[in-house]
mmCIF file of C-alpha atoms in Angstrom:
data_model
loop_
_atom_site.group_PDB
_atom_site.id
_atom_site.type_symbol
_atom_site.label_atom_id
_atom_site.label_comp_id
_atom_site.label_asym_id
_atom_site.label_seq_id
_atom_site.Cartn_x
_atom_site.Cartn_y
_atom_site.Cartn_z
ATOM 1 C CA MET A 1 -61.935 63.015 -166.147
ATOM 2 C CA SER A 2 -64.362 65.453 -166.779
ATOM 3 C CA VAL A 3 -68.425 64.195 -166.533
ATOM 4 C CA TYR A 4 -71.794 65.940 -166.218
ATOM 5 C CA SER A 5 -73.815 62.790 -165.109
ATOM 6 C CA THR A 6 -76.288 61.776 -162.715
ATOM 7 C CA GLY A 7 -75.528 60.096 -159.335
ATOM 8 C CA SER A 8 -76.071 58.453 -156.069
ATOM 9 C CA ILE A 9 -75.267 60.092 -152.139
ATOM 10 C CA TYR A 10 -73.886 57.197 -149.775
ATOM 11 C CA LYS A 11 -72.163 58.096 -146.642
ATOM 12 C CA THR A 12 -69.083 56.986 -144.726
ATOM 13 C CA GLU A 13 -69.091 55.834 -141.249
ATOM 14 C CA SER A 14 -68.761 58.664 -139.925
ATOM 15 C CA GLY A 15 -71.189 60.221 -142.046
ATOM 16 C CA ILE A 16 -69.427 62.414 -144.623
ATOM 17 C CA PRO A 17 -71.893 62.461 -147.869
ATOM 18 C CA TYR A 18 -69.739 61.366 -151.092
ATOM 19 C CA LEU A 19 -71.321 60.518 -155.017
ATOM 20 C CA TYR A 20 -71.258 57.363 -157.166
ATOM 21 C CA VAL A 21 -70.994 58.710 -160.382
ATOM 22 C CA ASP A 22 -73.252 56.878 -162.799
ATOM 23 C CA TYR A 23 -71.964 54.673 -165.049
ATOM 24 C CA THR A 24 -67.822 55.185 -163.946
ATOM 25 C CA GLY A 25 -67.450 53.312 -161.315
ATOM 26 C CA ILE A 26 -66.013 56.040 -159.239
ATOM 27 C CA THR A 27 -66.881 57.700 -155.738
ATOM 28 C CA VAL A 28 -66.038 60.936 -155.326
ATOM 29 C CA THR A 29 -67.127 64.364 -152.812
ATOM 30 C CA SER A 30 -66.056 67.595 -152.103
ATOM 31 C CA PRO A 31 -66.616 70.813 -150.197
ATOM 32 C CA GLU A 32 -69.849 71.863 -151.518
ATOM 33 C CA LEU A 33 -71.112 68.211 -151.894
ATOM 34 C CA GLN A 34 -70.218 68.400 -148.375
ATOM 35 C CA SER A 35 -71.564 71.205 -147.469
ATOM 36 C CA GLU A 36 -75.576 70.137 -148.369
ATOM 37 C CA ASP A 37 -77.743 68.500 -146.290
ATOM 38 C CA PHE A 38 -77.864 65.315 -148.537
ATOM 39 C CA GLU A 39 -79.377 62.217 -147.189
ATOM 40 C CA GLU A 40 -77.622 58.779 -148.190
ATOM 41 C CA GLY A 41 -79.820 57.161 -151.402
ATOM 42 C CA ASP A 42 -80.380 61.260 -152.808
ATOM 43 C CA ARG A 43 -80.488 61.530 -156.721
ATOM 44 C CA LEU A 44 -78.478 64.018 -158.188
ATOM 45 C CA PHE A 45 -77.176 65.442 -162.026
ATOM 46 C CA ALA A 46 -73.581 67.319 -161.483
ATOM 47 C CA SER A 47 -70.552 68.379 -163.417
ATOM 48 C CA VAL A 48 -67.555 66.021 -162.005
ATOM 49 C CA SER A 49 -63.942 66.443 -162.324
ATOM 50 C CA VAL A 50 -61.131 64.144 -161.080
ATOM 51 C CA ASP A 51 -57.840 65.374 -161.267
ATOM 52 C CA PHE A 52 -56.092 62.123 -160.327
ATOM 53 C CA ASP A 53 -53.160 63.146 -160.006
ATOM 54 C CA ASN A 54 -53.906 65.707 -157.288
ATOM 55 C CA GLN A 55 -56.161 64.467 -155.454
ATOM 56 C CA GLY A 56 -53.835 65.630 -151.863
ATOM 57 C CA THR A 57 -55.540 63.590 -148.831
ATOM 58 C CA GLN A 58 -58.834 61.182 -149.388
ATOM 59 C CA ILE A 59 -61.535 60.598 -146.934
ATOM 60 C CA ALA A 60 -61.155 56.723 -148.382
ATOM 61 C CA ASN A 61 -58.951 55.529 -150.606
ATOM 62 C CA TYR A 62 -61.604 54.387 -152.853
ATOM 63 C CA ILE A 63 -63.101 57.882 -152.538
ATOM 64 C CA TYR A 64 -61.677 60.322 -155.135
ATOM 65 C CA ASN A 65 -61.534 64.117 -154.593
ATOM 66 C CA ALA A 66 -63.369 66.291 -156.940
ATOM 67 C CA ALA A 67 -64.452 69.394 -158.754
ATOM 68 C CA ILE A 68 -68.773 68.913 -158.271
ATOM 69 C CA SER A 69 -70.824 71.649 -159.589
ATOM 70 C CA GLY A 70 -73.890 72.567 -160.584
ATOM 71 C CA ILE A 71 -75.741 70.348 -158.442
ATOM 72 C CA HIS A 72 -79.103 69.421 -159.278
ATOM 73 C CA GLN A 73 -81.090 67.026 -156.672
ATOM 74 C CA PHE A 74 -84.162 65.173 -158.264
ATOM 75 C CA ASP A 75 -86.593 62.702 -157.132
ATOM 76 C CA CYS A 76 -85.811 58.745 -156.541
ATOM 77 C CA LYS A 77 -88.846 57.151 -155.612
ATOM 78 C CA ASP A 78 -90.585 53.556 -154.566
ATOM 79 C CA TYR A 79 -92.348 51.448 -156.963
ATOM 80 C CA THR A 80 -96.132 51.840 -155.605
ATOM 81 C CA PHE A 81 -97.933 48.095 -155.813
ATOM 82 C CA ASP A 82 -101.571 48.675 -157.181
ATOM 83 C CA ASP A 83 -103.235 45.320 -157.753
ATOM 84 C CA THR A 84 -106.842 47.669 -158.199
ATOM 85 C CA MET A 85 -104.883 48.546 -161.616
ATOM 86 C CA THR A 86 -106.223 45.838 -163.709
ATOM 87 C CA GLN A 87 -105.894 48.392 -167.029
ATOM 88 C CA TYR A 88 -103.299 50.624 -167.521
ATOM 89 C CA GLN A 89 -104.676 53.875 -167.889
ATOM 90 C CA SER A 90 -102.860 57.359 -167.478
ATOM 91 C CA ASP A 91 -102.501 60.814 -168.503
ATOM 92 C CA THR A 92 -100.709 61.473 -171.864
ATOM 93 C CA ILE A 93 -96.720 62.608 -170.779
ATOM 94 C CA PRO A 94 -95.417 65.280 -173.174
ATOM 95 C CA THR A 95 -92.259 64.781 -173.726
ATOM 96 C CA LEU A 96 -89.750 61.029 -172.500
ATOM 97 C CA TYR A 97 -86.460 62.738 -174.264
ATOM 98 C CA ALA A 98 -82.272 62.643 -173.808
ATOM 99 C CA ILE A 99 -81.842 59.415 -172.704
ATOM 100 C CA GLU A 100 -82.718 55.710 -173.048
ATOM 101 C CA PRO A 101 -84.289 54.446 -169.433
ATOM 102 C CA PHE A 102 -81.037 53.123 -167.207
ATOM 103 C CA ILE A 103 -80.719 51.121 -164.933
ATOM 104 C CA ASN A 104 -78.013 51.072 -161.495
ATOM 105 C CA TYR A 105 -77.307 49.020 -159.254
ATOM 106 C CA ARG A 106 -76.902 50.411 -155.583
ATOM 107 C CA ARG A 107 -76.026 48.662 -152.674
ATOM 108 C CA ASP A 108 -79.719 47.720 -151.355
ATOM 109 C CA ASP A 109 -81.634 48.121 -154.385
ATOM 110 C CA THR A 110 -81.658 48.683 -158.359
ATOM 111 C CA ILE A 111 -82.860 52.320 -159.678
ATOM 112 C CA LEU A 112 -84.758 53.212 -163.262
ATOM 113 C CA THR A 113 -84.277 56.450 -164.039
ATOM 114 C CA LEU A 114 -85.327 58.954 -167.083
ATOM 115 C CA ALA A 115 -85.411 61.839 -168.185
ATOM 116 C CA TYR A 116 -89.109 63.718 -169.425
ATOM 117 C CA LEU A 117 -90.726 66.825 -169.772
ATOM 118 C CA HIS A 118 -93.602 67.494 -167.489
ATOM 119 C CA GLU A 119 -96.729 69.938 -166.771
ATOM 120 C CA THR A 120 -95.395 73.005 -164.735
ATOM 121 C CA GLU A 121 -97.317 72.626 -161.004
ATOM 122 C CA GLY A 122 -100.308 74.291 -160.445
ATOM 123 C CA SER A 123 -102.049 74.355 -157.448
ATOM 124 C CA THR A 124 -102.884 69.484 -158.063
ATOM 125 C CA PRO A 125 -99.161 68.952 -159.548
ATOM 126 C CA SER A 126 -98.380 67.123 -162.075
ATOM 127 C CA SER A 127 -96.795 63.983 -160.824
ATOM 128 C CA LEU A 128 -95.255 60.202 -162.501
ATOM 129 C CA LYS A 129 -95.382 56.914 -160.715
ATOM 130 C CA LEU A 130 -94.008 53.384 -161.216
ATOM 131 C CA VAL A 131 -97.096 50.797 -160.541
ATOM 132 C CA GLN A 132 -96.488 46.705 -160.201
ATOM 133 C CA PRO A 133 -100.201 46.074 -160.464
ATOM 134 C CA LYS A 134 -99.761 42.618 -160.014
ATOM 135 C CA GLN A 135 -96.954 40.151 -157.880
ATOM 136 C CA PHE A 136 -93.919 39.165 -159.748
ATOM 137 C CA ASP A 137 -93.923 35.478 -161.704
ATOM 138 C CA ALA A 138 -91.033 33.981 -160.545
ATOM 139 C CA THR A 139 -91.938 31.072 -163.106
ATOM 140 C CA SER A 140 -91.744 33.372 -166.460
ATOM 141 C CA LYS A 141 -89.149 36.056 -165.039
ATOM 142 C CA THR A 142 -90.896 38.725 -166.822
ATOM 143 C CA ASP A 143 -92.491 41.755 -165.200
ATOM 144 C CA THR A 144 -94.453 44.399 -166.696
ATOM 145 C CA LEU A 145 -94.548 47.466 -164.531
ATOM 146 C CA TYR A 146 -96.712 50.734 -165.574
ATOM 147 C CA LEU A 147 -95.988 55.050 -165.740
ATOM 148 C CA VAL A 148 -98.499 56.675 -164.562
ATOM 149 C CA TYR A 149 -98.159 60.075 -165.163
ATOM 150 C CA ASP A 150 -101.259 62.843 -163.743
ATOM 151 C CA LYS A 151 -100.848 66.136 -165.279
ATOM 152 C CA GLY A 152 -102.499 67.749 -162.652
ATOM 153 C CA GLU A 153 -103.659 71.359 -163.445
ATOM 154 C CA GLU A 154 -101.683 71.591 -166.814
ATOM 155 C CA LYS A 155 -100.361 74.767 -167.773
ATOM 156 C CA GLU A 156 -98.860 76.531 -170.464
ATOM 157 C CA SER A 157 -95.414 76.161 -169.266
ATOM 158 C CA LYS A 158 -93.738 72.722 -169.019
ATOM 159 C CA SER A 159 -90.800 71.685 -166.815
ATOM 160 C CA SER A 160 -87.627 68.758 -167.868
ATOM 161 C CA ASP A 161 -85.943 66.541 -164.808
ATOM 162 C CA TYR A 162 -84.727 63.540 -164.973
ATOM 163 C CA ILE A 163 -86.454 60.986 -161.801
ATOM 164 C CA SER A 164 -85.169 57.467 -160.456
ATOM 165 C CA PHE A 165 -87.626 54.815 -159.489
ATOM 166 C CA LYS A 166 -87.392 51.520 -157.165
ATOM 167 C CA LEU A 167 -87.701 48.716 -158.901
ATOM 168 C CA PRO A 168 -89.352 45.581 -157.077
ATOM 169 C CA GLN A 169 -87.177 43.619 -155.237
ATOM 170 C CA TYR A 170 -86.366 40.646 -158.059
ATOM 171 C CA PRO A 171 -84.376 37.651 -157.199
ATOM 172 C CA VAL A 172 -80.506 38.017 -158.039
ATOM 173 C CA ASP A 173 -78.355 36.405 -160.279
ATOM 174 C CA THR A 174 -81.245 36.094 -162.276
ATOM 175 C CA ASP A 175 -81.835 37.247 -166.082
ATOM 176 C CA ILE A 176 -85.619 39.381 -165.577
ATOM 177 C CA LYS A 177 -87.039 40.662 -168.213
ATOM 178 C CA VAL A 178 -89.303 43.777 -167.167
ATOM 179 C CA VAL A 179 -91.612 45.784 -169.575
ATOM 180 C CA ILE A 180 -93.091 48.947 -168.701
ATOM 181 C CA ARG A 181 -96.356 50.517 -170.002
ATOM 182 C CA TYR A 182 -96.146 54.789 -170.812
ATOM 183 C CA HIS A 183 -98.324 56.970 -173.068
ATOM 184 C CA SER A 184 -95.674 59.868 -174.544
ATOM 185 C CA THR A 185 -96.430 62.296 -177.055
ATOM 186 C CA LEU A 186 -93.273 61.743 -177.835
ATOM 187 C CA SER A 187 -90.718 59.601 -177.290
ATOM 188 C CA ASN A 188 -86.695 58.985 -178.528
ATOM 189 C CA PHE A 189 -86.198 55.259 -177.329
ATOM 190 C CA THR A 190 -84.993 53.646 -179.994
ATOM 191 C CA GLN A 191 -85.736 49.763 -178.785
ATOM 192 C CA VAL A 192 -90.070 50.256 -177.991
ATOM 193 C CA GLY A 193 -93.564 47.898 -178.784
ATOM 194 C CA LYS A 194 -97.067 49.548 -179.542
ATOM 195 C CA ASP A 195 -100.129 47.602 -178.837
ATOM 196 C CA LYS A 196 -104.262 48.787 -178.607
ATOM 197 C CA THR A 197 -103.037 49.125 -174.642
ATOM 198 C CA SER A 198 -100.025 51.802 -175.024
ATOM 199 C CA ASP A 199 -95.925 51.742 -175.707
ATOM 200 C CA TYR A 200 -93.810 50.183 -174.099
ATOM 201 C CA PHE A 201 -90.008 49.554 -174.098
ATOM 202 C CA SER A 202 -88.186 46.378 -172.281
ATOM 203 C CA PHE A 203 -85.392 44.988 -170.447
ATOM 204 C CA THR A 204 -83.837 42.160 -169.172
ATOM 205 C CA TYR A 205 -81.265 42.621 -166.279
ATOM 206 C CA ASN A 206 -79.263 40.425 -164.004
ATOM 207 C CA ARG A 207 -78.855 41.806 -160.293
ATOM 208 C CA PRO A 208 -75.706 40.715 -159.262
ATOM 209 C CA THR A 209 -75.544 39.851 -155.418
ATOM 210 C CA THR A 210 -73.023 42.538 -154.338
ATOM 211 C CA SER A 211 -73.655 45.703 -155.656
ATOM 212 C CA ASN A 212 -71.824 49.697 -154.809
#
């Protein structure tokens, strides 16, 4: 099996790092991965190749030995609660691209991952954050979050990256509808809406009691 994918870092009880590969349901490790100073919860983008027939000695029976290369670490940020943001305001993201935003369930949280194009950093770097402007309404089981982009010191060149955000701790085993508002010049999302305030996309998910 060979994939080029995102994933999350975990560690064994003895501290050996391994990678849970998004969407595949498998966990892998390698000398290259173990030589890096990753923390549990770090998010990576890497090329992963697994030969299931030639595993040799494994660090655990559920963690496969793999060739892992082209490792790129990207941000996994907490969401921000800000009830002073009564109206959505944001600079315009150059592009939200490459993939639909997707959800992963980790052991203690749920994360939203997307790819975007942003201005390169100047003396004031650009930033992207996910804001919850009011407390979750457990009655409606719907929450609206804001992608807030600050272009910082804008330059001619741009850079692309993945970014992950930890979502609020919604109730488990419950269908939750999350609406994300954003401003972008371009987007290849297929299921989107638009109103006077912003563009938006939404998804419904159900976080299981027990996650990877």
